[in-house]
XYZ file of C-alpha atoms in Angstrom:
444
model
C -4.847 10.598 -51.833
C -2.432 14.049 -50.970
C -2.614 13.833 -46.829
C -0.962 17.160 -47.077
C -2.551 19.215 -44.418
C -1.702 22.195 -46.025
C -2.923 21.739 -49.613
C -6.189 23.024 -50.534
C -7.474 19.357 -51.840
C -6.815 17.876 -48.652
C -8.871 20.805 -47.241
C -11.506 20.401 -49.703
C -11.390 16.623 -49.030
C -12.016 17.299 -45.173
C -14.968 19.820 -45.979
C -16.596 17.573 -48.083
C -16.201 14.769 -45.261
C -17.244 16.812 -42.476
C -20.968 17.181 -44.069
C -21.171 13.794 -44.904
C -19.889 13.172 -40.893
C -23.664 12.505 -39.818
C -23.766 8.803 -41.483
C -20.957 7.892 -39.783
C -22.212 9.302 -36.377
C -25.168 7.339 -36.583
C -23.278 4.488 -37.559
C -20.825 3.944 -35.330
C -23.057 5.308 -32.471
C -25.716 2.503 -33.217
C -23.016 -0.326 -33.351
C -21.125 1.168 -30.151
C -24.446 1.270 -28.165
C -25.414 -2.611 -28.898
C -21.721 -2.890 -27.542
C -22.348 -1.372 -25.063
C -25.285 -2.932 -23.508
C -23.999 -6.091 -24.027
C -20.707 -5.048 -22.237
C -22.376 -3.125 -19.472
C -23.328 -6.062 -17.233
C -21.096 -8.657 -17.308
C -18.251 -5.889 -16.479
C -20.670 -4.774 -13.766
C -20.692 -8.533 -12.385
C -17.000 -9.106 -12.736
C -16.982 -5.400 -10.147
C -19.054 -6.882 -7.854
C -17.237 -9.923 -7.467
C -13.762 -8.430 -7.380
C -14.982 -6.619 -4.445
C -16.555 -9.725 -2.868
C -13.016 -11.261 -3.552
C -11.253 -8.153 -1.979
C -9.383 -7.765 -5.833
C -8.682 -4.286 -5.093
C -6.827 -3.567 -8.780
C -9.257 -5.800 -10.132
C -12.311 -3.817 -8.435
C -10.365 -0.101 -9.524
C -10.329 -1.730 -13.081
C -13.538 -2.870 -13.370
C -15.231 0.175 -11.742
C -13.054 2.569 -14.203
C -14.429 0.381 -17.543
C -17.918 0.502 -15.734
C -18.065 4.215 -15.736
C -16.605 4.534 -19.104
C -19.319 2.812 -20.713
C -21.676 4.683 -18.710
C -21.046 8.075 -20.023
C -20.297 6.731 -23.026
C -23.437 5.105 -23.606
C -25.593 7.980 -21.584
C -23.248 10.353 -24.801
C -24.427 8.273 -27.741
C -27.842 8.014 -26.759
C -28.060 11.343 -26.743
C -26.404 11.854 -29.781
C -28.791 9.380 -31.425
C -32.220 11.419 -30.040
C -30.333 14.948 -31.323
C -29.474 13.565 -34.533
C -32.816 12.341 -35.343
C -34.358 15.462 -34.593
C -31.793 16.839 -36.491
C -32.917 14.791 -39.437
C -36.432 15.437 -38.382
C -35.895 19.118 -38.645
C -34.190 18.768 -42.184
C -37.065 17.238 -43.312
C -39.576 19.500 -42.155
C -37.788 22.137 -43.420
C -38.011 20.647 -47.116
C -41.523 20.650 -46.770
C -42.671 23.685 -44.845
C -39.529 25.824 -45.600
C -38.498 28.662 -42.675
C -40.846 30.149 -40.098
C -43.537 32.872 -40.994
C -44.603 34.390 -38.026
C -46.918 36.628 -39.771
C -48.641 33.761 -41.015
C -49.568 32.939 -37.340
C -51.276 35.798 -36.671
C -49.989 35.902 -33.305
C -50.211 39.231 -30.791
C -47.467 41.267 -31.391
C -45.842 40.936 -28.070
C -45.837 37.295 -28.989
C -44.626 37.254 -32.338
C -41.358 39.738 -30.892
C -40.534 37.240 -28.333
C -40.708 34.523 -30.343
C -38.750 35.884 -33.336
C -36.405 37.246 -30.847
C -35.943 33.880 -29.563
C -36.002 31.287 -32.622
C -34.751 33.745 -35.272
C -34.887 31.627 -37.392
C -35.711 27.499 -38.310
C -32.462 27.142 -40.108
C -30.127 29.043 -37.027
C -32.305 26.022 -34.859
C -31.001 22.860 -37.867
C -27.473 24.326 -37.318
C -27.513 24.632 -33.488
C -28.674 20.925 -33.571
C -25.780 20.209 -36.123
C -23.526 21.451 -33.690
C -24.624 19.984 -30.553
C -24.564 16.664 -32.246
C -21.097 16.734 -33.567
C -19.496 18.067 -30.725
C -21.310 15.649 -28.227
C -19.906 12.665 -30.579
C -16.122 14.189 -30.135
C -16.756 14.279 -26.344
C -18.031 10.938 -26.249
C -15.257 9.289 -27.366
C -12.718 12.441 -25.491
C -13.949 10.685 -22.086
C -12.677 7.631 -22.969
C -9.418 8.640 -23.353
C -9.995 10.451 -19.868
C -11.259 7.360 -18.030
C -8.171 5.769 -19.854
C -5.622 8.111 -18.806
C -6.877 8.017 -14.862
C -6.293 4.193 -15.117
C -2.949 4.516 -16.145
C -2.152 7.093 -13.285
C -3.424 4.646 -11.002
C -1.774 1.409 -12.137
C 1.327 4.140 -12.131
C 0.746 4.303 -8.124
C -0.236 0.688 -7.896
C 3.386 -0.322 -9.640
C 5.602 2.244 -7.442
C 3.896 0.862 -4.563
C 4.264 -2.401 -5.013
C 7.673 -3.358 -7.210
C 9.732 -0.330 -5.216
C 7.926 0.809 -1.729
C 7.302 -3.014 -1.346
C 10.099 -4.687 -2.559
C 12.124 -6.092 0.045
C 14.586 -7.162 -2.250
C 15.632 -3.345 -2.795
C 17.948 -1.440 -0.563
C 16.013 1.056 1.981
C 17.117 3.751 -0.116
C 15.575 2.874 -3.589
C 12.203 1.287 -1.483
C 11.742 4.156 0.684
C 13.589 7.259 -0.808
C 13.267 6.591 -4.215
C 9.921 5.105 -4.222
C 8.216 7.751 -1.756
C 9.652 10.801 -3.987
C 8.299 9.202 -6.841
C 4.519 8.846 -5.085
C 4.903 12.425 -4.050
C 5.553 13.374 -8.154
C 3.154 11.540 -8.777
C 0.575 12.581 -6.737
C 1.793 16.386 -6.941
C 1.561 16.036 -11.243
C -2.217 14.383 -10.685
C -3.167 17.083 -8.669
C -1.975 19.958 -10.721
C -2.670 18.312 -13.928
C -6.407 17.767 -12.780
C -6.282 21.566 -11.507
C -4.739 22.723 -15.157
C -7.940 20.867 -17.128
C -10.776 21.857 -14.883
C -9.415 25.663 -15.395
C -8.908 25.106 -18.796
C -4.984 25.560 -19.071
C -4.671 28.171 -16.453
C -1.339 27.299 -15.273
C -0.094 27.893 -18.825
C -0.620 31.641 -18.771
C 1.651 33.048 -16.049
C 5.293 33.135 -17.428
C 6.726 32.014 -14.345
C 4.130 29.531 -13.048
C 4.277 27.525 -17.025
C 7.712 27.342 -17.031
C 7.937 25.404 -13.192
C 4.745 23.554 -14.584
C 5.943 22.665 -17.788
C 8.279 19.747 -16.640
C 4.958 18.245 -14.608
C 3.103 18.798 -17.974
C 6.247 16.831 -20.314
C 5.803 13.628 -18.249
C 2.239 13.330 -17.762
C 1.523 14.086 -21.539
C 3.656 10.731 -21.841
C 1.683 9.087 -18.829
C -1.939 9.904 -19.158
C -1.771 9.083 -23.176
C -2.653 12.912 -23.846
C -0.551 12.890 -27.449
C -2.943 10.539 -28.559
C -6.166 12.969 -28.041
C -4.093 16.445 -27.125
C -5.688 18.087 -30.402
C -9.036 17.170 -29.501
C -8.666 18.905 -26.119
C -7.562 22.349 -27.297
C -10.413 21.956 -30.545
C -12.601 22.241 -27.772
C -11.127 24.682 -25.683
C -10.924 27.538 -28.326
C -14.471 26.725 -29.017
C -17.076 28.524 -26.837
C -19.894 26.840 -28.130
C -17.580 23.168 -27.189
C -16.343 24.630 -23.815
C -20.226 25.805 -23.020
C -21.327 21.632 -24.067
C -18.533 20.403 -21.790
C -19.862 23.059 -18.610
C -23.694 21.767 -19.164
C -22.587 17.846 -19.471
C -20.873 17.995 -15.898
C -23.549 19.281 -13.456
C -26.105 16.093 -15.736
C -23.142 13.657 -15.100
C -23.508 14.358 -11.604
C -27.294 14.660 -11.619
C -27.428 10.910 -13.009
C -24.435 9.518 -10.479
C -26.977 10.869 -7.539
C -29.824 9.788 -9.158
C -28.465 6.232 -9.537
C -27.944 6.136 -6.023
C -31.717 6.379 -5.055
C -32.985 3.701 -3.488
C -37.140 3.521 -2.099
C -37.128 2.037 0.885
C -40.379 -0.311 1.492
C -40.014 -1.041 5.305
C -38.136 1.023 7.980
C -37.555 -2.723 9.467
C -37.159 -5.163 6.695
C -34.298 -5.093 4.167
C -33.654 -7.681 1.576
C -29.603 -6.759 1.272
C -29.053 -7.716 5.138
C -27.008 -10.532 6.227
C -28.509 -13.817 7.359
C -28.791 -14.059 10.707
C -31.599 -15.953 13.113
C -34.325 -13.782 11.856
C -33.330 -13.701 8.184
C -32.325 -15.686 5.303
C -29.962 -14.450 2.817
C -29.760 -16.076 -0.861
C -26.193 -15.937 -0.812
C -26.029 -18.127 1.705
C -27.478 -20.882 -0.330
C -26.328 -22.236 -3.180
C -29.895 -23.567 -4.917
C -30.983 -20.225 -4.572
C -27.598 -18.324 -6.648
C -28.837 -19.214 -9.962
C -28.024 -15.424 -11.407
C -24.717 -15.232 -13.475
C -23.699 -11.752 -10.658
C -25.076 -13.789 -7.800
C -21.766 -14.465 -5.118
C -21.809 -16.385 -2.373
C -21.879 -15.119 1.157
C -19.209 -15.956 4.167
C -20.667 -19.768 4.071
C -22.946 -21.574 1.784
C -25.037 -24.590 2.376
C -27.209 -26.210 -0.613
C -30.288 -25.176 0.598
C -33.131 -23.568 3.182
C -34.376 -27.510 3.547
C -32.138 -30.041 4.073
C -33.223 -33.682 4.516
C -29.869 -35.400 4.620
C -28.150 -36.423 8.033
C -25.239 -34.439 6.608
C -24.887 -30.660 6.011
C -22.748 -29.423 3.029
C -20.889 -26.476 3.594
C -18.583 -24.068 1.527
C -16.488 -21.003 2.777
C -15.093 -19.042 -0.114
C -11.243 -17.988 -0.350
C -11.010 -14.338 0.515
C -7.577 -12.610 0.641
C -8.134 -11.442 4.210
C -8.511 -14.701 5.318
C -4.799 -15.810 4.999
C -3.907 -12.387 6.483
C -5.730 -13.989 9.691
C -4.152 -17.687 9.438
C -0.721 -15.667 9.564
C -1.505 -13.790 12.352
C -2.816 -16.740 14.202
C 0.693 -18.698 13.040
C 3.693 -16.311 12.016
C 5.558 -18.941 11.018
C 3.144 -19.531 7.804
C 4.118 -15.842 7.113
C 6.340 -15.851 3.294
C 9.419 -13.459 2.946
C 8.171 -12.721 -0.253
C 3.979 -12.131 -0.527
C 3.036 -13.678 -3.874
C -0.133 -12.111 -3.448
C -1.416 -8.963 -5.572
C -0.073 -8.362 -9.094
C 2.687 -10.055 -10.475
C 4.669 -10.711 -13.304
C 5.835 -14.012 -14.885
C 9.461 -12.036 -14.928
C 11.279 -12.947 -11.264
C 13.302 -10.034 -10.193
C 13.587 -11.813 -6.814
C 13.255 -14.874 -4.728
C 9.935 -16.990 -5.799
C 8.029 -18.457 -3.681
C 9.446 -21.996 -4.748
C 13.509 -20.861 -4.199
C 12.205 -20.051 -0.667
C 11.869 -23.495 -0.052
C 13.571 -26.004 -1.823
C 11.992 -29.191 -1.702
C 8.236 -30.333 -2.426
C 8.350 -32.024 0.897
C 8.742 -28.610 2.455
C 5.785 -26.930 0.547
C 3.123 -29.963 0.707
C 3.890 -29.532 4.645
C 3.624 -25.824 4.601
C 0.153 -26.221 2.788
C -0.781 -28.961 5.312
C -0.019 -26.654 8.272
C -2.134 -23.859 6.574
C -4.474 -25.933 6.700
C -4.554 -27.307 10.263
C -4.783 -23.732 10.487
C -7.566 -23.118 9.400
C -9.503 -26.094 10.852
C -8.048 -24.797 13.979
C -9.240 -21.850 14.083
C -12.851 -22.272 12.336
C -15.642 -24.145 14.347
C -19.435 -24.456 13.408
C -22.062 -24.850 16.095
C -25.931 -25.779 14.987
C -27.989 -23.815 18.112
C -25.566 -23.808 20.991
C -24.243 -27.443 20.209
C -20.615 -27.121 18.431
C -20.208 -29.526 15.532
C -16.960 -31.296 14.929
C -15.606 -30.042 11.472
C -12.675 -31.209 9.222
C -11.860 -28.757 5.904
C -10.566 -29.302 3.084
C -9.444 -26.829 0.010
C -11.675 -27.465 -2.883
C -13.502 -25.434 -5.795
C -17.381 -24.591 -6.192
C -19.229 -25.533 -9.197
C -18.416 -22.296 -10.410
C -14.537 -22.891 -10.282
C -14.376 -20.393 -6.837
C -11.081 -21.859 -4.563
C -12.716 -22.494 -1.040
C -13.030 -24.835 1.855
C -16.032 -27.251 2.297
C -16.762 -29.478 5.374
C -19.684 -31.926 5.880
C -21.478 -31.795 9.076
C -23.155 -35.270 10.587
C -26.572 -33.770 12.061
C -28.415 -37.318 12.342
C -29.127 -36.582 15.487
C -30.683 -33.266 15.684
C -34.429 -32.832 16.295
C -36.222 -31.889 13.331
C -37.153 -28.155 12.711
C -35.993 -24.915 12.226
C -31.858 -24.370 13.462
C -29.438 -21.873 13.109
C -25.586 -22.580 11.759
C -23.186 -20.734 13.028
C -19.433 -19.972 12.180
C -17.036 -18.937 14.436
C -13.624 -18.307 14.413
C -10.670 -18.342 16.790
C -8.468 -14.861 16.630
C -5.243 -14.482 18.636
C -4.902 -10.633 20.543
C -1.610 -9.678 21.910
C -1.940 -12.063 25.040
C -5.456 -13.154 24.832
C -7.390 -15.775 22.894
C -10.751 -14.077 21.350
C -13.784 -16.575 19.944
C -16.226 -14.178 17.017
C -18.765 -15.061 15.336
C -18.217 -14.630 11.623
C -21.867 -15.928 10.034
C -25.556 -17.591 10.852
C -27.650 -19.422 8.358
C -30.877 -20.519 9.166
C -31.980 -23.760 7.619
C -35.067 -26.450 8.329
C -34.195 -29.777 9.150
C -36.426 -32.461 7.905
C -35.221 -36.614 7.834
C -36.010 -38.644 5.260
């Protein structure tokens, strides 16, 4: 086949595709909308429990792919009801032909605003034609939007954490270098972002396009815009593509507000508060988390019964919580934070050159722990239970720390668990209480 743009077979070829395009809407539109749905919620559970987990490039990741597949699939839907009236309208149109309005016998002011306003049944098939073709190009023009935002953010994301926070760089390269190139960075978002919502406006002053055109070169390169760059400026010498684009921006917003509406049932009863002595939680108890999304809270205990003289209970890992065991014990604190992304490349000292032996990391992890038993302490009621953690994993593979309480010998009835924790102040030694469970004790 000649892939000569300019020959006219290759222009016949396209012509002949382009009214045969429909098929291939509908077909990739019906297999990209089963994808979809089947996509949509386990991405929406791994967002919620990257933000549980305080996975802030996980969260930014997941929440990007999240609203990707939410226009996308609010697009194809759309594209699907338009193209089936489109195919609706076809056939009617082999049956019934165009409109007669004198065959309606209408009034005359009538039959003048109505001609005035349909014309015709064939202009109607060919706005539908167009609607439908250029709301399957902007589907899939979105993505590469949502695409090119993640890549400016894992751009910040990188400076900020291999340069700004390397401590293995001089101050120079970390702070000058690394600073100057968030300020680019942030400059280029903000006048690229300016540049598409006034559809290339920058581009037609002589001066301004020739200071803007550097900003322009590099993020071509960094938000992927070769790849979809023809697309863009289809639609923006098209005024029937650039009036689509202006309608479907006020209905994305419409949808984002109207996916925020809640009806509240009680103005004192809320099933999303925390459990507390007057309320119960399910993600404080681990019979009760039986959904695939369902996390668990800042303790878990197996149930709202228990009937064993020992209480189970699980804290999940969060990040924040070894931010307070170093603040409680500086000495714990690394030269080098592992923590966040990182690459299986060294470029500096690892964690395991910063000390030597085995001996001194199995006593570094012991310490961290007498840490935390330290500064964690449960009390059932007002009594305070003696506790001693360990680091394990839930049945669902989460990294925690799970004690077993001895309550033999308290009355049977309803009780309250509560977890505190121990947080050093400048000068001053500061007891808070992090959680309450409820729970029913009844003996065997």
């Amino acid at each position: 086949m000649n892939n000569d743009y300019k020959s006219p077979s290759f222009k016949k070829l396209l012509d002949s595709l382009q009214q045969q395009s429909w098929e291939l809407e509908l077909l990739i539109s019906g297999f990209a909308i089963f994808g979809l749905f089947t996509a949509y919620e386990p991405i929406k559970i791994e967002m919620v429990n990257a933000s549980n987990e305080q996975q802030v490039y996980g969260f930014v990741i997941y929440f990007l792919a999240l609203t990707a597949c939410s226009i996308l699939l609010f697009n194809l839907l759309l594209h699907v009801i338009l193209r089936g009236l489109w195919i609706g309208a076809l056939g009617l149109r082999y049956v019934s032909g165009d409109i007669e309005f004198e065959k309606l016998k209408y009034a005359d002011r009538f039959k003048k605003y109505l001609s005035k306003r349909i014309v015709s049944f064939d202009r109607y098939i060919g706005s539908l034609e167009n609607y439908c073709s250029i709301l399957f190009a902007v589907s899939f023009l979105l993505i590469f939007y949502v695409l090119a935002l993640t890549v400016v953010i894992i751009a910040f994301v990188l400076i900020a954490t291999f340069i700004i926070d390397n401590d293995d760089l001089p101050n120079w390269i970390s702070n000058g270098f690394g600073i100057t190139l968030m300020v680019f960075l942030a400059i280029g978002m903000f006048l690229t972002f300016f540049d598409f919502i006034t559809q290339g406006l920058l581009k037609r002053n002589r001066i301004i396009a020739k200071l803007y055109f550097p900003i322009y070169w590099v993020f071509s390169f960094l938000t992927l815009s070769f790849l979809y760059r023809p697309l863009v400026y289809n639609f923006l010498d098209n005024k029937f593509g650039k009036r689509l684009i202006l309608l479907l921006t006020p209905i994305y917003i419409l949808i984002l507000i109207i996916a925020s509406l809640e009806y509240e049932k009680s103005n004192f009863l809320n099933k999303e508060r925390n459990s507390s002595s007057q309320f119960a939680n399910k993600e404080n108890y681990l019979d009760l988390m039986t959904e695939e999304g369902d996390y668990p809270g800042e303790m878990v205990i197996p149930s709202k019964i228990i009937r064993t003289p020992y209480l189970p209970i699980f804290i999940p890992f969060r990040e924040n919580l070894e931010d307070r065991i170093f603040a409680y014990d500086s000495t714990l604190t690394p030269k080098n934070d592992r923590r966040g992304l990182s690459s299986g490349i060294q470029f500096g000292t690892s964690w395991q050159d910063e000390w030597k032996t085995k001996a001194q990391r199995d006593s570094l992890r012991k310490r961290y722990l007498q840490i935390f038993n330290e500064t964690y302490y449960f009390k059932i009621d007002t009594l305070e239970m003696d506790s001693d953690f360990i680091v394990t994993t839930n049945n669902t593979g989460q990294l925690g720390f799970e004690t077993n309480l001895g309550i033999r010998d308290i009355t049977e009835g309803l009780h309250v668990l509560h977890l505190n924790r121990i947080r050093k102040h400048k000068d001053t030694i500061q007891k808070l209480l992090e959680a309450q469970v409820p729970f029913w004790y009844f003996k065997e």
